[in-house]
Structure formats: structure tokens, C-alpha cells
Amino acid sequence: MQTPTVLVVDYGAQYAQLIARRVREADVYSEIVPASLPVAEIVAREPAAVILSGGPASVYAEGAPAVDPALFEAGIPVFGMCYGFQAMARALGGEVAHDGTREYGRTEVELTGTPGTLHEGLPRTHPVWMSHGDSVTAAPAGFTVTASTDRVAVAAFEDTDRRLAGVQYHPEVGHSPHGQEVLRRFLHDVAGIRPSWTTASIIDETVEAIRAQVGDGRALCGLSGGVDSAVAAALVQRAIGDRLTCVFVDHGLMRAGEREQVEKDFVAATGATLHVAEAADRFLDALAGVTEPEQKRKIIGREFIRVFESATADVVADHHVGFLVQGTLYPDVVESGGGDGTAVIKSHHNVGGLPDDIEFALVEPLRALFKDEVRMVGAELGLPEVIVGRQPFPGPGLGIRIIGEVTRDRLETLRAADAIAREELTAAGLDREIWQCPVVLLADVRSVGVQGDGRTYGHPIVLRPVSSEDAMTADWTRLPYDVVERISTRITNEVSEVNRVVVDVTSKPPGTIEWE
């Protein structure tokens, strides 16, 4: 039975990925499609519903994306948000004013005498998050206006007979406290979609897809020590059993203790066949003299594949291995330009940087998932908390957390500082409060310090604690000052090459989580 799918039409929204996540939180599967996708192709995919996202344009701007009215004749439930709400209203014969009416940020909406299905029982006046310059001044024929603000007469409308609805605000963001309930009501009550996207269903469907792709073949999986590769491997092993061989490439770019964690915890939890490929010298030689971030990523990706090709001969010489398992996640795909109109922010180890002559077909069982979904799947598969609760760690490892050339000495310096930061964050009980805390060595920067009554000229270490739900956006984590002080004191006392510790307080955007 095909899983009901909601298509999120992306009009350039900052929160398109967040909309997709919120739909999944309502136990309904979702995918994002570009606004350029013709209605005929949308209809051909037989979606259970369509959501029209927000976007930065005015519906009156030249070249602004418009909604083909044919979409509303196809019998598909449609929900418009912000720009999608205005485009929907205009396509259906309503009126949208380009009159300078603007609402940005927290805004109070007031329900009308007929709050309708989406807002029934909610507080008559409640806050929502607005971000618009145009406004709907008249709803299309057949629609009931269910909410307004002191500046716009039409803040929400619905026509439940045709299963169409929309809101001017952003229900997907946390600043709209009743937004998730409104979205859930559209999906379940207006669109009539049965909530069936659960952890168990993800596992069952993914295992079935892996079996269909791999058939009787064999696969290799590179374990990085992180949750993504571990869950990907566990899924593939459930699908094909001992025809999967896991390879841990010790490229010398891991953090302290991570090789031991893979050898002990993952193998104990899964019983998987594990081969450790010693390759630290090879990676360091390939990275010698390289400082440009993208070049580092491409080199690490290339060498990673080459080591796998060598491991194929060493580990399964008597069998052809045709598949390589990777823990690619949905945000990796988006940030690497995996959809129409998406800018390439950086090439991910799991997406970009692979050589053109790769000899494996890729198996990416997590490609459609967000990180929180991956963690839930891992727990359901029986992986221990030490694995599924682990902070994200990039495939290229510490190689992209050294700003400058990667050398053995610099790796040891960063490893020591990182171990101290992780130890103190764990001791303070902060592991679950932060999404990730990259520790960065500014290897090409030195600063003057005083240690032991003597002048020093050491490197700065950057702490980058961030809070996020899916890594698409992030805010810097306000760590307690006493924790920051302990981390700084220990690093400057125990790591001789470091004489300064700083905290990165930049959100994403404008900054990325990793420095490189």
C-alpha cells in the first residue's frame, strides 16, 4: 500500500523544510517540490494533499510564481500559507491588495463568528507569526473567512466542501503556538489523511526498498561513529543480513575515543561484521598543503571511496560488492543543491565530492529523513543511546574543523580541546539541550597570551554550541557562564598550543553550523 504523500510546493520559503517536518510530526509523509513543477505532474503523483508554502515575492511582482488554477479543479486538498495563501486566493478569484499593508513578526489574530474546522475551539484571540507585505482583501467565492487581524480583514479562510483552506500566517513556526494544531486539523480533518507515517512504517518501507534495490547483491557501509551511518547500516543489515560488511575507515580525522565506540557499541548492538581500514597516513598525505575548505571535502570524499575500493578486495575478495551504503539525510541533499532553485551552500561528504568513476551504486536509506526521525528509527532498531543520542559529526571529521592545513600535530591539539569540551558539556547535563557543539582550531591564527609569567603565541579555539531541530536553521546556545569558564580554563591549562578560547554567537543563517 502506497504511503499517502503531501507535496509541499516551495515558493522560495525560508521554512519550506520546516513545513515538511511539521507535516511528518502529524504522522503524514511529506516531500518538497519546486514551484516550477507543472500541475499535470503534481496531479500525476496522486498526492493526498498539497501545501503552498510562503515565499519572499509579491504576487504582483514580475515573474512571481503563480498557482495554476487547474490545481483546484483536480480534487486535491490544498492548504495555502502566507504567499501560498495569497497566490491561492488570487487564482480562485479572490482579491489581493498591493496596498502597503504589512505585518511582520508576532501578530494577534481574532477568530470570526465561524472559526471553521481549522480554528474551532482555539482561543478567540491568539498570537501568530506574520511576514507579508500584500494582503487578501476578499476571499474567493465559496470560502468562509475564519480569522482576521486589526490590519487585514482576511487572515484565514476555508471551503471544506472542496477541501481547500489557507492562512496568512506561518503555522509551521514555534512563534505560532496553535499552528501545529491548525496544520494537523487540515491534514486529518479537512484532507482526511489517515496518520500512518510512524517509526515502524519508516522501517518497514525502507527495508522493503533496500531489498528491492540490492536484490541478492552485497553492500559495504562506511561507519563514521555517528548516528547517521550507524542507523543506515542497521537498516541495511535488517534488509540483507550478513551480505552487508561494515567498514570503519580510520582516516585519522576522528575525535578521541570514536574508533573504540564503533568497535564496541555498534558491533555489540547489531552483531554486524566490521572491518577497520587503517588509512590515517594516506589521508594526511593527500591533505598536505591544502587549506581551501571545498578542496578538503573533495579530497576526503575521494580518498574515502578509494579506501573502500581497497577494502572490497581485502574483505570480500570472493564476492562482488556492488553497493555502498551512505547516511545521507534530507538536509544534506537540500544544502548540496538537491532541488530546483536550491543554492549549493557546501558539498557534503555524503552528497558532494565523490569521484566520477565510483564503482558502487549508492544505497541511501535515510535520504528522505530528518535527524530527529533518524534517531527515532535507530532507537526502534535497538541501537544504544550512546549512538542514537550522539551529536551530529561531519563525514570529513576534524579535517574541516581545522581552519588551515591539516597536520598530525594540529589534529592532536584539536582532539584534546574537543575532548575537554565534550566532557564538560556532558558533566553539566547539557548534551540534550544543544544540537551540536563543533570545536574549531584556528590553525592559521595566533594570538598573544600570558601563561606561567611568560609570553605565549598560541592558537585560538572556537566553541560553536548551537540549538536546532533539523540543522536547516540554528541559533547559538546560551551556555552557562560557569560551564564556558571551566571549558576555557581546562583547555588553556591542558592543551599547551592553545592560549585563547572564544564562543561563536552567530545564528544560522547567516553563518553555517560548521566553519568550513
XYZ file of C-alpha atoms in Angstrom:
516
model
C 0.000 0.000 0.000
C 1.424 3.368 -1.040
C 2.073 5.822 1.773
C -0.129 8.935 1.498
C 2.152 11.803 0.500
C 1.710 15.536 0.997
C 3.592 17.682 -1.500
C 4.951 20.985 -0.194
C 5.266 23.386 -3.119
C 8.268 25.591 -2.383
C 7.888 29.220 -3.445
C 11.304 30.097 -2.076
C 10.232 29.943 1.541
C 12.772 30.164 4.326
C 10.773 27.489 6.138
C 9.862 25.011 3.377
C 11.833 22.243 5.070
C 10.249 23.113 8.397
C 6.792 22.761 6.847
C 7.731 19.290 5.638
C 8.913 18.382 9.129
C 5.720 19.651 10.732
C 3.631 17.547 8.353
C 5.621 14.487 9.376
C 5.145 15.372 13.033
C 1.447 14.968 12.296
C 2.303 11.389 11.191
C 1.883 12.149 7.491
C 4.684 11.706 4.954
C 5.741 14.817 3.022
C 8.042 15.785 0.187
C 9.109 19.169 -1.152
C 8.670 20.032 -4.836
C 9.666 23.217 -6.682
C 7.117 25.827 -7.681
C 8.150 25.191 -11.282
C 6.653 21.689 -11.243
C 3.673 21.669 -13.648
C 0.266 20.916 -12.198
C -0.043 17.911 -14.513
C 2.998 16.352 -12.820
C 1.677 17.169 -9.366
C -1.630 15.501 -10.180
C 0.166 12.506 -11.712
C 1.884 11.869 -8.383
C -1.544 11.481 -6.756
C -0.727 13.421 -3.570
C -3.011 13.143 -0.565
C -2.780 16.931 -0.272
C -0.754 19.906 -1.465
C 0.640 22.701 0.720
C 1.575 26.012 -0.895
C 4.470 27.495 1.059
C 5.347 31.059 1.861
C 7.866 32.974 -0.197
C 9.674 36.317 -0.486
C 7.909 37.618 -3.612
C 4.818 39.763 -4.050
C 2.098 38.100 -6.098
C 2.157 41.269 -8.204
C 5.894 41.217 -8.894
C 7.016 40.496 -12.440
C 7.949 36.837 -12.732
C 6.462 35.948 -9.339
C 5.379 32.301 -9.178
C 1.661 31.784 -9.610
C -0.670 28.898 -8.832
C -2.219 27.228 -11.854
C -5.998 27.305 -11.221
C -6.117 23.775 -12.655
C -4.732 22.565 -9.333
C -8.011 23.428 -7.631
C -10.033 21.537 -10.220
C -8.160 18.285 -9.583
C -9.992 17.396 -6.373
C -6.781 17.516 -4.321
C -6.936 19.118 -0.844
C -4.855 22.312 -0.830
C -3.602 24.443 2.056
C -2.013 27.850 1.429
C 0.396 29.566 3.831
C 1.437 33.231 3.637
C 2.483 33.757 -0.024
C 0.761 30.481 -0.899
C -2.391 31.805 0.772
C -2.338 34.950 -1.381
C -1.500 33.084 -4.588
C -4.303 30.643 -3.841
C -6.802 33.441 -3.221
C -5.837 35.206 -6.438
C -6.022 32.037 -8.560
C -9.516 31.304 -7.229
C -10.906 34.763 -7.956
C -10.355 36.453 -4.611
C -8.737 39.847 -4.193
C -5.186 40.537 -3.057
C -4.211 44.134 -2.349
C -0.764 45.536 -3.024
C -1.507 48.485 -0.764
C 1.426 48.503 1.602
C -0.395 46.616 4.351
C 2.459 44.992 6.236
C 2.641 42.646 9.203
C 5.958 41.243 10.383
C 6.531 39.220 13.498
C 4.142 38.481 16.343
C 0.562 39.439 15.486
C -2.744 38.777 17.229
C -5.431 37.100 15.121
C -9.092 37.204 16.100
C -11.443 34.404 15.123
C -14.696 35.320 13.435
C -18.127 34.096 14.441
C -17.491 30.990 12.314
C -13.952 29.809 13.156
C -14.387 26.744 10.964
C -12.627 23.401 11.132
C -9.085 24.731 11.469
C -9.653 27.122 14.366
C -12.682 25.683 16.177
C -12.128 25.693 19.948
C -8.905 27.721 19.828
C -8.672 30.952 21.842
C -10.713 33.664 20.213
C -7.621 35.871 20.126
C -4.174 34.296 19.941
C -0.691 35.124 18.617
C 0.657 34.008 15.235
C 3.774 34.808 13.222
C 3.218 37.052 10.216
C 5.565 38.058 7.398
C 3.786 39.737 4.492
C 3.503 42.982 2.571
C 0.404 42.250 0.468
C -2.898 41.095 1.921
C -6.044 39.238 0.913
C -8.918 41.733 0.972
C -11.695 39.464 -0.304
C -11.909 35.678 -0.082
C -12.801 33.681 -3.213
C -16.420 32.674 -3.763
C -17.489 29.757 -1.593
C -14.899 30.405 1.128
C -15.660 31.331 4.719
C -13.370 33.869 6.380
C -12.421 32.430 9.777
C -9.880 34.918 11.181
C -8.696 38.498 10.805
C -6.272 40.948 12.426
C -6.554 44.640 13.183
C -4.813 45.305 9.849
C -6.122 42.628 7.485
C -9.698 41.500 7.072
C -8.847 38.026 5.777
C -6.232 36.185 7.840
C -7.674 32.698 7.239
C -10.344 31.096 5.084
C -11.631 27.646 4.213
C -14.007 25.787 1.914
C -14.266 22.354 3.493
C -16.644 21.065 0.806
C -13.811 21.372 -1.703
C -11.168 20.586 0.956
C -9.406 23.927 0.435
C -8.078 26.230 3.165
C -5.394 28.763 3.898
C -3.896 31.113 6.478
C -1.964 34.341 6.087
C 0.366 33.475 8.949
C 3.113 30.834 9.354
C 1.633 27.900 11.304
C 4.852 25.911 10.980
C 6.983 28.092 13.280
C 7.084 27.897 17.051
C 6.015 31.548 17.299
C 2.515 30.420 16.213
C 1.675 28.338 19.319
C -1.503 26.820 17.833
C -0.024 26.434 14.370
C 0.743 22.723 14.581
C -2.817 22.015 15.672
C -4.150 24.039 12.725
C -1.915 22.100 10.344
C -2.927 18.800 11.916
C -6.597 19.658 11.500
C -6.096 20.417 7.830
C -4.270 17.148 7.230
C -6.518 14.875 9.278
C -9.906 16.595 9.278
C -10.075 18.629 6.080
C -7.910 16.485 3.799
C -8.972 13.259 5.521
C -5.479 11.764 5.603
C -5.003 8.849 7.957
C -1.903 9.378 10.147
C 0.323 6.472 9.162
C 3.874 7.870 8.918
C 5.326 6.257 12.045
C 8.714 4.925 13.040
C 7.546 1.380 12.393
C 6.239 2.297 8.945
C 9.511 4.081 8.080
C 11.475 0.958 8.971
C 9.178 -1.406 7.088
C 9.096 0.694 3.921
C 12.832 1.402 3.989
C 13.755 -2.246 4.468
C 11.475 -3.200 1.584
C 13.076 -0.536 -0.648
C 16.601 -1.707 0.244
C 15.732 -5.302 -0.613
C 14.275 -4.189 -3.932
C 17.388 -2.182 -4.782
C 20.103 -4.573 -3.608
C 18.389 -7.834 -4.531
C 20.840 -10.682 -3.999
C 23.799 -8.305 -4.041
C 26.272 -7.343 -1.360
C 26.936 -3.987 0.198
C 29.576 -2.094 2.118
C 28.789 0.597 4.664
C 31.239 3.120 5.980
C 30.756 3.638 9.699
C 31.831 7.059 10.878
C 30.883 6.590 14.522
C 27.875 8.865 14.089
C 24.168 8.211 14.321
C 23.513 8.537 10.576
C 25.868 5.844 9.336
C 25.007 3.579 12.274
C 21.252 3.753 11.595
C 21.782 3.370 7.847
C 23.887 0.271 8.473
C 21.367 -1.185 10.912
C 18.566 -0.746 8.366
C 20.551 -2.362 5.574
C 21.594 -5.237 7.806
C 17.965 -5.848 8.692
C 17.221 -5.938 4.957
C 20.077 -8.114 3.652
C 21.702 -9.643 6.745
C 25.300 -10.815 6.504
C 25.579 -9.635 2.908
C 26.466 -6.277 4.455
C 30.026 -5.626 5.586
C 30.662 -2.521 7.660
C 33.976 -0.776 7.222
C 35.312 1.792 9.610
C 37.881 3.938 7.853
C 40.329 5.197 10.426
C 41.307 8.291 8.465
C 42.897 9.926 11.464
C 40.292 12.702 11.447
C 38.037 11.328 14.188
C 37.611 12.635 17.700
C 39.089 10.964 20.767
C 37.596 7.543 21.534
C 35.373 7.284 18.463
C 37.058 4.277 16.901
C 36.676 2.365 20.150
C 32.998 3.347 20.336
C 32.312 1.915 16.893
C 34.204 -1.302 17.598
C 32.441 -1.852 20.930
C 28.973 -0.288 20.966
C 27.810 -0.712 17.377
C 29.034 -4.264 16.974
C 27.558 -5.246 20.344
C 24.161 -3.795 19.398
C 23.913 -5.223 15.891
C 26.298 -8.147 15.607
C 27.472 -6.651 12.320
C 30.611 -7.715 10.532
C 33.140 -4.914 10.975
C 36.449 -4.334 9.240
C 38.750 -1.481 10.294
C 40.771 0.071 7.481
C 43.888 1.896 8.684
C 44.291 4.933 6.451
C 45.408 7.898 8.567
C 48.706 8.390 6.767
C 47.024 8.246 3.370
C 44.547 10.991 4.259
C 47.176 13.227 5.834
C 49.409 12.890 2.779
C 46.513 13.777 0.475
C 45.599 16.815 2.592
C 49.156 18.131 2.918
C 49.330 21.788 1.979
C 45.579 22.093 1.347
C 43.724 24.931 3.084
C 40.645 25.581 0.884
C 37.536 24.063 2.521
C 35.834 22.662 -0.577
C 39.067 21.105 -1.759
C 39.480 19.420 1.628
C 35.973 17.957 1.401
C 36.528 16.667 -2.106
C 39.870 15.117 -1.197
C 38.432 13.396 1.857
C 35.466 12.134 -0.157
C 37.732 10.838 -2.917
C 40.136 9.085 -0.576
C 37.242 7.641 1.409
C 35.917 5.921 -1.712
C 39.372 4.708 -2.731
C 39.866 3.106 0.673
C 36.518 1.403 0.253
C 37.562 0.049 -3.104
C 40.670 -1.360 -1.468
C 38.614 -2.758 1.412
C 36.428 -4.574 -1.102
C 39.388 -6.615 -2.212
C 40.584 -7.216 1.340
C 37.272 -8.073 2.970
C 35.126 -9.786 0.375
C 37.548 -10.934 -2.243
C 35.387 -13.903 -3.177
C 32.240 -11.830 -3.809
C 31.326 -8.889 -5.961
C 30.218 -5.905 -3.894
C 28.052 -3.585 -5.912
C 26.579 -1.229 -3.320
C 27.837 1.426 -0.956
C 25.618 2.499 1.952
C 25.695 6.158 2.966
C 23.924 8.036 5.730
C 22.787 10.941 3.583
C 19.994 12.955 5.233
C 17.433 15.285 3.717
C 19.171 18.481 4.916
C 22.394 17.227 3.260
C 20.534 16.972 -0.035
C 18.997 20.426 0.295
C 22.222 22.190 1.276
C 24.095 20.496 -1.558
C 21.677 21.838 -4.162
C 19.472 18.773 -4.317
C 16.394 20.514 -5.678
C 15.348 23.148 -8.183
C 16.308 26.578 -7.030
C 18.372 25.456 -4.033
C 21.740 27.106 -3.672
C 24.796 24.958 -3.038
C 25.920 26.018 0.434
C 28.626 23.367 0.654
C 29.340 19.915 -0.682
C 28.564 17.284 1.907
C 30.738 14.211 2.318
C 27.595 12.129 1.767
C 26.465 14.072 -1.297
C 29.216 16.073 -2.947
C 32.864 15.319 -3.576
C 32.511 11.711 -4.741
C 34.666 10.773 -7.753
C 33.007 10.375 -11.149
C 34.351 6.841 -11.584
C 32.833 5.460 -8.397
C 32.402 1.691 -8.708
C 29.479 1.342 -6.299
C 25.790 2.065 -6.632
C 24.743 4.191 -3.674
C 22.190 2.985 -1.133
C 20.899 5.939 0.872
C 18.180 4.665 3.198
C 17.982 7.930 5.176
C 17.908 10.330 2.235
C 14.293 11.393 2.875
C 14.642 11.710 6.667
C 15.404 14.489 9.106
C 17.772 13.919 12.005
C 15.065 13.505 14.641
C 13.426 10.806 12.509
C 16.775 9.040 12.172
C 17.194 8.987 15.943
C 13.717 7.503 16.408
C 14.421 4.835 13.816
C 17.735 3.992 15.486
C 16.093 3.583 18.884
C 13.391 1.364 17.358
C 16.144 -0.772 15.790
C 17.719 -1.289 19.215
C 20.784 0.902 18.896
C 22.038 2.187 22.271
C 21.573 5.768 23.466
C 25.310 6.396 23.196
C 24.865 6.082 19.423
C 21.388 7.475 18.697
C 21.836 10.381 21.127
C 25.207 11.374 19.744
C 25.657 14.884 18.421
C 25.986 15.215 14.625
C 29.550 14.950 13.370
C 30.558 15.723 9.775
C 31.781 12.971 7.476
C 35.091 14.781 6.816
C 35.655 14.827 10.567
C 38.144 17.157 12.186
C 39.589 17.887 8.757
C 37.005 20.653 8.319
C 37.274 21.886 11.904
C 40.866 22.936 11.394
C 40.984 26.306 9.660
C 44.140 25.909 7.636
C 46.293 22.950 6.689
C 45.554 19.631 8.399
C 48.608 18.176 10.122
C 49.105 15.448 12.683
C 50.073 17.917 15.412
C 47.085 20.152 14.727
C 44.767 17.167 14.846
C 46.119 16.162 18.244
C 45.658 19.723 19.528
C 42.054 19.870 18.330
C 41.299 16.357 19.578
C 42.461 17.278 23.080
C 40.427 20.510 23.151
C 37.331 18.789 21.744
C 37.525 16.006 24.325
C 37.606 18.563 27.146
C 34.607 20.469 25.765
C 32.553 17.289 25.335
C 33.450 16.057 28.810
C 32.407 19.313 30.483
C 29.158 19.624 28.497
C 28.228 16.070 29.482
C 29.118 16.678 33.123
C 26.889 19.774 33.094
C 23.961 17.757 31.719
C 23.773 19.824 28.541
C 24.037 17.096 25.898
C 20.301 17.099 25.218
C 19.988 20.886 25.288
C 22.352 21.544 22.440
C 22.138 20.182 18.925
C 25.838 20.239 18.271
C 28.995 21.875 19.561
C 31.759 21.926 16.966
C 35.145 22.787 18.407
C 37.261 24.628 15.844
C 41.011 25.198 15.734
C 42.094 28.426 14.051
C 45.365 26.934 12.925
C 46.344 29.859 10.719
C 45.728 32.382 13.501
C 47.881 33.078 16.538
C 47.281 35.417 19.426
C 49.446 36.750 22.231
C 48.910 35.329 25.699
C 50.493 35.125 29.107
C 50.910 31.718 30.721
C 53.192 30.956 33.654
C 54.513 34.545 33.726
C 55.721 34.078 30.171
C 54.575 35.407 26.830
C 52.919 32.872 24.546
C 51.890 32.978 20.914
C 49.245 30.274 20.654
C 46.206 29.285 18.643
C 42.592 30.225 19.449
C 39.934 27.552 19.910
C 36.345 28.356 18.937
C 33.356 26.766 20.680
C 30.308 26.660 18.389
C 27.334 25.471 20.520
C 24.064 25.578 18.563
C 20.435 24.683 19.146
C 18.345 23.395 16.262
C 15.582 20.986 15.305
C 16.903 19.805 11.958
C 20.070 21.812 11.156
C 18.294 23.797 8.437
C 18.293 26.774 10.790
C 20.061 27.121 14.141
C 20.618 29.532 16.984
C 23.678 29.707 19.191
C 23.162 28.021 22.549
C 23.406 30.227 25.629
C 25.751 28.038 27.656
C 26.002 28.824 31.371
C 28.974 31.072 32.046
C 30.416 28.713 34.619
C 30.470 25.880 32.059
C 32.186 28.089 29.481
C 34.690 29.131 32.140
C 35.523 25.532 33.040
C 35.967 24.575 29.403
C 38.171 27.592 28.708
C 40.283 27.115 31.828
C 40.864 23.430 31.183
C 41.719 23.883 27.507
C 44.192 26.698 28.101
C 45.739 24.779 31.026
C 45.839 21.316 29.464
C 46.405 21.987 25.746
C 49.746 23.739 25.514
C 49.323 25.055 21.972
C 46.132 26.967 22.861
C 46.051 30.233 24.808
C 42.607 31.596 23.951
C 39.040 30.196 23.826
C 36.170 32.071 22.188
C 32.463 31.319 21.691
C 30.767 31.745 18.299
C 27.431 33.546 18.825
C 26.255 33.578 15.200
C 22.920 32.082 14.188
C 22.221 30.092 11.001
C 21.617 31.973 8.792
C 23.819 33.936 8.265
C 26.507 31.506 9.411
C 26.583 27.759 8.830
C 26.998 25.398 11.781
C 30.408 24.179 10.673
C 33.056 26.792 9.930
C 34.172 25.086 6.720
